[in-house]
Every structure is written in C-alpha cells, then in structure tokens.
mmCIF file of C-alpha atoms and ligand atoms in Angstrom:
data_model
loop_
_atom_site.group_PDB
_atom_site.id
_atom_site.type_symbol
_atom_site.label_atom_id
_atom_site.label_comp_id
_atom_site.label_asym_id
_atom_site.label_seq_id
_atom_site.Cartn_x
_atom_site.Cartn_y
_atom_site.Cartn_z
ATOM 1 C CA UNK A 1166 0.000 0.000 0.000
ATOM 2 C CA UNK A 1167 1.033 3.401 -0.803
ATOM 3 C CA UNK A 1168 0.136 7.236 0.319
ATOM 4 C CA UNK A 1169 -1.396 9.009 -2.718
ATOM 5 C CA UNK A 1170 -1.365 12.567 -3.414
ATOM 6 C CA UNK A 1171 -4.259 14.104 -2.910
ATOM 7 C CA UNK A 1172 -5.650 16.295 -5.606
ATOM 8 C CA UNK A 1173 -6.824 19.903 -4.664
ATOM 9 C CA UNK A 1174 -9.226 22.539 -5.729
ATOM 10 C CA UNK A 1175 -8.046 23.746 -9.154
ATOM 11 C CA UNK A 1176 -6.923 20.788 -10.208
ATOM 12 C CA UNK A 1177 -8.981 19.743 -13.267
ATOM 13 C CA UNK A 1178 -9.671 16.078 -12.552
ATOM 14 C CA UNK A 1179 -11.429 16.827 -9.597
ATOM 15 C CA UNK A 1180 -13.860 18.247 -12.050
ATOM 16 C CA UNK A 1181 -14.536 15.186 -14.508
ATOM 17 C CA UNK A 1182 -17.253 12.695 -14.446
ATOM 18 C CA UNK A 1183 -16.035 9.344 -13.315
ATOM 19 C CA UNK A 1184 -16.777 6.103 -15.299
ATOM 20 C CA UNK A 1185 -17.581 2.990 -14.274
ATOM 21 C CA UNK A 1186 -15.540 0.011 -13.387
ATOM 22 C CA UNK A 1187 -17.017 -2.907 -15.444
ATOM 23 C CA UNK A 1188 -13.965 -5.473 -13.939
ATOM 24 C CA UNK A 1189 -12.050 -5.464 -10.755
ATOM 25 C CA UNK A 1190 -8.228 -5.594 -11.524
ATOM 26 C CA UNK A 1191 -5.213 -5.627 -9.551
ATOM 27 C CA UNK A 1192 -4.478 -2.888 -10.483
ATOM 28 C CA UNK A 1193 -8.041 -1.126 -8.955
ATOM 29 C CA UNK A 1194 -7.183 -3.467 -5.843
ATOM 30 C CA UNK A 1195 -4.465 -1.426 -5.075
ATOM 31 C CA UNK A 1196 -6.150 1.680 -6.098
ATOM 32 C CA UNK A 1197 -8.430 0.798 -3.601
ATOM 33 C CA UNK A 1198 -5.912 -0.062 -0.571
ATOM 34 C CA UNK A 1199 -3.873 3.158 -1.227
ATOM 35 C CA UNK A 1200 -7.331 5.212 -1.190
ATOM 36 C CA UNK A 1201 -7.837 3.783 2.337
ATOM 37 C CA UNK A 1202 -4.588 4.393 3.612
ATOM 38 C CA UNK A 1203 -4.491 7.536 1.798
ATOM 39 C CA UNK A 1204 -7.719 8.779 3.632
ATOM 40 C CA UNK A 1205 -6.851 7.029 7.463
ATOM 41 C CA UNK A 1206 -3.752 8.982 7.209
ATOM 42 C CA UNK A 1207 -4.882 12.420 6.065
ATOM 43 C CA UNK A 1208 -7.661 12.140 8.897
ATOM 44 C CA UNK A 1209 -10.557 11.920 6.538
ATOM 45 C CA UNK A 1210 -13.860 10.306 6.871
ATOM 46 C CA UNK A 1211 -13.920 9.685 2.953
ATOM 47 C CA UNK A 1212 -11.491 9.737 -0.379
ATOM 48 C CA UNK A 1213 -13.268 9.308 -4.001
ATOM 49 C CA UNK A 1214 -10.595 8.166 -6.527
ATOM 50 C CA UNK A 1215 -10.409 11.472 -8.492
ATOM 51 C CA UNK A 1216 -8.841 12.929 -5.369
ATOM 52 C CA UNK A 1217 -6.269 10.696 -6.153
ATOM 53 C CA UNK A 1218 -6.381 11.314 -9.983
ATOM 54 C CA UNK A 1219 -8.010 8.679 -11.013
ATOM 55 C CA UNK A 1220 -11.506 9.080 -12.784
ATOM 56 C CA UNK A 1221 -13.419 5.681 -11.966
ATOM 57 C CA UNK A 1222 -16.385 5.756 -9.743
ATOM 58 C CA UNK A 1223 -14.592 4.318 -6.724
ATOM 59 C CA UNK A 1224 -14.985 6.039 -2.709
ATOM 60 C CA UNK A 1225 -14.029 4.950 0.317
ATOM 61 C CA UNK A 1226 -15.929 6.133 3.453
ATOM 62 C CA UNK A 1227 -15.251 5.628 7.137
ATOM 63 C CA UNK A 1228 -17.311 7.775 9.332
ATOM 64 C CA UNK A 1229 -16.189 5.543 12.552
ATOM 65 C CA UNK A 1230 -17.952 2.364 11.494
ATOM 66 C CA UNK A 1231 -15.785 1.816 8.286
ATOM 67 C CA UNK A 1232 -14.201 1.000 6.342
ATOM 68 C CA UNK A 1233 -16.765 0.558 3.009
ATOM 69 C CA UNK A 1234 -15.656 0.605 -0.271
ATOM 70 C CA UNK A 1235 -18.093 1.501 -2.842
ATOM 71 C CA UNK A 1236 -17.932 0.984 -6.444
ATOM 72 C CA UNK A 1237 -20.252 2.471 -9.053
ATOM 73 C CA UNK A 1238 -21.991 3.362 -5.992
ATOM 74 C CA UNK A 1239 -25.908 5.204 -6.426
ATOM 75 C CA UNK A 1240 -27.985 6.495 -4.008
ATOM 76 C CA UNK A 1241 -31.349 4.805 -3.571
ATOM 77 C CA UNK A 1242 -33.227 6.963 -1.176
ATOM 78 C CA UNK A 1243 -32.734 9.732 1.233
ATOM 79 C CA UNK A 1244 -34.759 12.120 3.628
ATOM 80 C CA UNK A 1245 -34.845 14.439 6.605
ATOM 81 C CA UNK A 1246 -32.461 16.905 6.772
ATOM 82 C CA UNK A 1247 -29.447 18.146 8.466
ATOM 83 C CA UNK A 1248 -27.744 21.328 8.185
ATOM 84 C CA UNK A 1249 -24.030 21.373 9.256
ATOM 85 C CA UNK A 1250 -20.238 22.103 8.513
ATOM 86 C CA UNK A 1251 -18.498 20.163 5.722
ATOM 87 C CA UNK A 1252 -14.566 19.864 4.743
ATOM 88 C CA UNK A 1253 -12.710 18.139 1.739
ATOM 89 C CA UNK A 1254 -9.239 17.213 1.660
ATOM 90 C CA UNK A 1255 -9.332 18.412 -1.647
ATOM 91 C CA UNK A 1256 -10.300 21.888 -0.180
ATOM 92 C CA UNK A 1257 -7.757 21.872 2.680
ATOM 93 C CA UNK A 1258 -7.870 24.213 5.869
ATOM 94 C CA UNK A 1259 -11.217 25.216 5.200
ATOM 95 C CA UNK A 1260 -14.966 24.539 5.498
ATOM 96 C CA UNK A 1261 -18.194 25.345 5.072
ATOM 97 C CA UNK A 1262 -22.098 24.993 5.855
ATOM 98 C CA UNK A 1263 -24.150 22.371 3.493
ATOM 99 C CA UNK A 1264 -27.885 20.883 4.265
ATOM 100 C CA UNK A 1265 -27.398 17.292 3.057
ATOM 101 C CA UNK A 1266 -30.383 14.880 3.905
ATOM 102 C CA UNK A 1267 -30.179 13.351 7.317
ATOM 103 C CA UNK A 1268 -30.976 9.379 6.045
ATOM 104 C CA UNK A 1269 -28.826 8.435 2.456
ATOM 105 C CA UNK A 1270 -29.093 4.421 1.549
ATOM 106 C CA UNK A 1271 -27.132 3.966 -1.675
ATOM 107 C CA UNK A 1272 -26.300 0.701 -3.800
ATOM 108 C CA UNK A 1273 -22.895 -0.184 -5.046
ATOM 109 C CA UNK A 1274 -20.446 -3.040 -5.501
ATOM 110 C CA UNK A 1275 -17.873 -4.062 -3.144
ATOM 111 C CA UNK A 1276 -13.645 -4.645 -4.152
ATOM 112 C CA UNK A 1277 -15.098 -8.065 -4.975
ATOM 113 C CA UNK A 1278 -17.589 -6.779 -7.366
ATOM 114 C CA UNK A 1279 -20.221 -7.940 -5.222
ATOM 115 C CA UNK A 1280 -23.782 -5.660 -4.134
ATOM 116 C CA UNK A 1281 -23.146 -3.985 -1.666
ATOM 117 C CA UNK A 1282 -24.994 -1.847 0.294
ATOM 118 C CA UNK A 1283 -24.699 1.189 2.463
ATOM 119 C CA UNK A 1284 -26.858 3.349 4.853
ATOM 120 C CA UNK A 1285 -26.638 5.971 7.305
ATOM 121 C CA UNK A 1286 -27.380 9.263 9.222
ATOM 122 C CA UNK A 1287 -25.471 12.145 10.273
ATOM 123 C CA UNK A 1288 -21.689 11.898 9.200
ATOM 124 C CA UNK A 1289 -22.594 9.021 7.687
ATOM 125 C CA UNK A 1290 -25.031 9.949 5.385
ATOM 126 C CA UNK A 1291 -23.036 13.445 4.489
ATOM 127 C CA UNK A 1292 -19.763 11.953 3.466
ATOM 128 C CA UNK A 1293 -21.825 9.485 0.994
ATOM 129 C CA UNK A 1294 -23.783 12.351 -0.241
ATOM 130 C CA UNK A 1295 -20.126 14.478 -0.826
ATOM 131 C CA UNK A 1296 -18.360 11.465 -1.958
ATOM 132 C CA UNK A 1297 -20.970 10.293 -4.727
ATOM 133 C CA UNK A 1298 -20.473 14.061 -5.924
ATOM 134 C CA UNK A 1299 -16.957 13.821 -6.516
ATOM 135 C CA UNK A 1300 -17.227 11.035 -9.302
ATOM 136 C CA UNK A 1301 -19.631 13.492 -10.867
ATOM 137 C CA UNK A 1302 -16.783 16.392 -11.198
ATOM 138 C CA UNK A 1303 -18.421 18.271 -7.942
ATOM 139 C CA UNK A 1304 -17.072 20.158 -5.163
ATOM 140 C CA UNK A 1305 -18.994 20.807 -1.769
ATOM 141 C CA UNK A 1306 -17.923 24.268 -2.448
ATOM 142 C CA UNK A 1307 -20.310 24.960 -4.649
ATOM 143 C CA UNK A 1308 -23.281 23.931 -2.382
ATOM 144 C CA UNK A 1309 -22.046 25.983 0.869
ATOM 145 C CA UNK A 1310 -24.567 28.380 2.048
ATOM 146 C CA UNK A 1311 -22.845 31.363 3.026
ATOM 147 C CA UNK A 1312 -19.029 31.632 3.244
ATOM 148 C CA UNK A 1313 -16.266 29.012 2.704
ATOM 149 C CA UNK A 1314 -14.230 29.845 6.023
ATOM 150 C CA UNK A 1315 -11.089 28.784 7.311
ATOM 151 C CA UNK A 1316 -11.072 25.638 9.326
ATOM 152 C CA UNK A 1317 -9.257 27.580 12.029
ATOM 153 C CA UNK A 1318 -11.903 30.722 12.755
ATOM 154 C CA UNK A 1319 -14.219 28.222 13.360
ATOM 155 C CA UNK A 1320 -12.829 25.548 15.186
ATOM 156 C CA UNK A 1321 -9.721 26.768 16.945
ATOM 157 C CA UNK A 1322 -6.080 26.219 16.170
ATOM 158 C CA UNK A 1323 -6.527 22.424 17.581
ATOM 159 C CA UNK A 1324 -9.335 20.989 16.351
ATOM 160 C CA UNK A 1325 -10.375 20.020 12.641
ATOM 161 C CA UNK A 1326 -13.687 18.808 10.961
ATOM 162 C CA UNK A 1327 -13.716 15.652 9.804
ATOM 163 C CA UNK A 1328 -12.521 16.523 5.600
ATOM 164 C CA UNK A 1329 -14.276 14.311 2.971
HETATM 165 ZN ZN1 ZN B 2078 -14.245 15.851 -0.790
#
C-alpha cells in the first residue's frame, strides 16, 4: 500500500465525471488499498478516486464504522435533513455549511464486485452524499450556504472537521 497525493481545488480532474468500473483488476485493488490508507492517514472520513487522480467511480468512506468501499456506488433513497459544517481534503484548511439529507441508503459493488450496500445518518449519510459528488466532477464548495471559512476561525487552532 502506498500514500497518494491528494488532488486539490483547481486541479482539473477533480472536475470530470467518473466512469464505471465494469472489472475489478489488480491494479483497482491497489487503487483501492492506497485510497484507504491515503484517507486514514490524512484524517478523513472519505477519499473518491479522483482525489487521487483517477476518474473511476470508486470512494471509500469511514465515518467511525468503516471501512466501506463503494464501487459504481448510487444512491437509492434519502430524507430528513441536516444542516451542518463540511470539509474536503481536496479543499484543505477550510470549510463550510451544506444541508445534506439526514438518512442516504445507496447501492454499489464491493472490491469483490459484489452488491453492496450502504446506509446511514449524520456523518454518515453526508460523506456518501459528498463522496458520490466527486465522481460526478463536484465540489462541496459549490453547495455551501454562506461563506467558505477557514477551518481555524471556526474551530480553533486544535481541532479540525472531519474533511471528505
Ligand atoms: Zn471531498
């Protein structure tokens, strides 16, 4: 396993839409291990591959219950509502308000190509939401109501968000 760089805002592959991964490969194996050790290291509750460059609709989420690896993943259903801060690693040092629903199931395939499926609330339910964006080319930036601040007005010198 490897550390990959993370993409950041600017960078045009973090604006492409993803395509879909029709056979698992070795080479998408390790893809997938380096996205998960890419994303426990930076502190981040999800990666999507084009973080890491690559444009095939591939995340990785762990909001504390993780790790799930999602590929071609769709969301099936949603509701409520939650309105709270969000962060990217792809938008580092800062972060933002977004109203995401509260309840996201979505349908994907596991690294063995199997169904698998994922739901949640709260974090949970957010990073899905901001992860399925990112193999569509889309930045929570562009959703934030109000200003994109720095991570350190609002939380301190300490303390971060949890990025996606
Ligand atoms: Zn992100």
């Amino acid at each position: 396993m490897a550390i990959r760089t993370i993409r950041e805002i600017g960078d045009p592959v973090l604006t492409k839409v993803c395509k879909e991964v029709t056979e698992m490969t070795p080479r998408l194996r390790t893809l997938i291990d380096d996205m998960l050790e890419t994303m426990y290291e930076a502190e981040g509750a999800g990666l999507a591959a084009p973080q890491v460059g690559i444009l095939k609709r591939i995340v990785v989420i762990d909001a504390g219950d993780g790790p799930h690896v999602l590929v071609n993943p769709r969301i099936v259903e949603t509701s409520g509502e939650q309105t709270g801060n969000e962060g990217c690693l792809s938008v580092p040092g800062k972060t933002g308000v977004v109203t995401r629903p509260d309840y996201v199931k979505a349908v994907a395939l596991n690294e063995d190509m199997q169904p698998y499926e994922l739901e949640g609330t709260q974090l949970l339910a957010r990073a899905i939401c901001h992860e399925l964006e990112h193999l569509d080319g889309k930045l929570y930036v562009d959703r934030v109501e109000g200003k994109l601040m720095d991570v350190r007005d609002v939380y301190g010198d300490d303390e971060e968000d949890e990025d996606e």
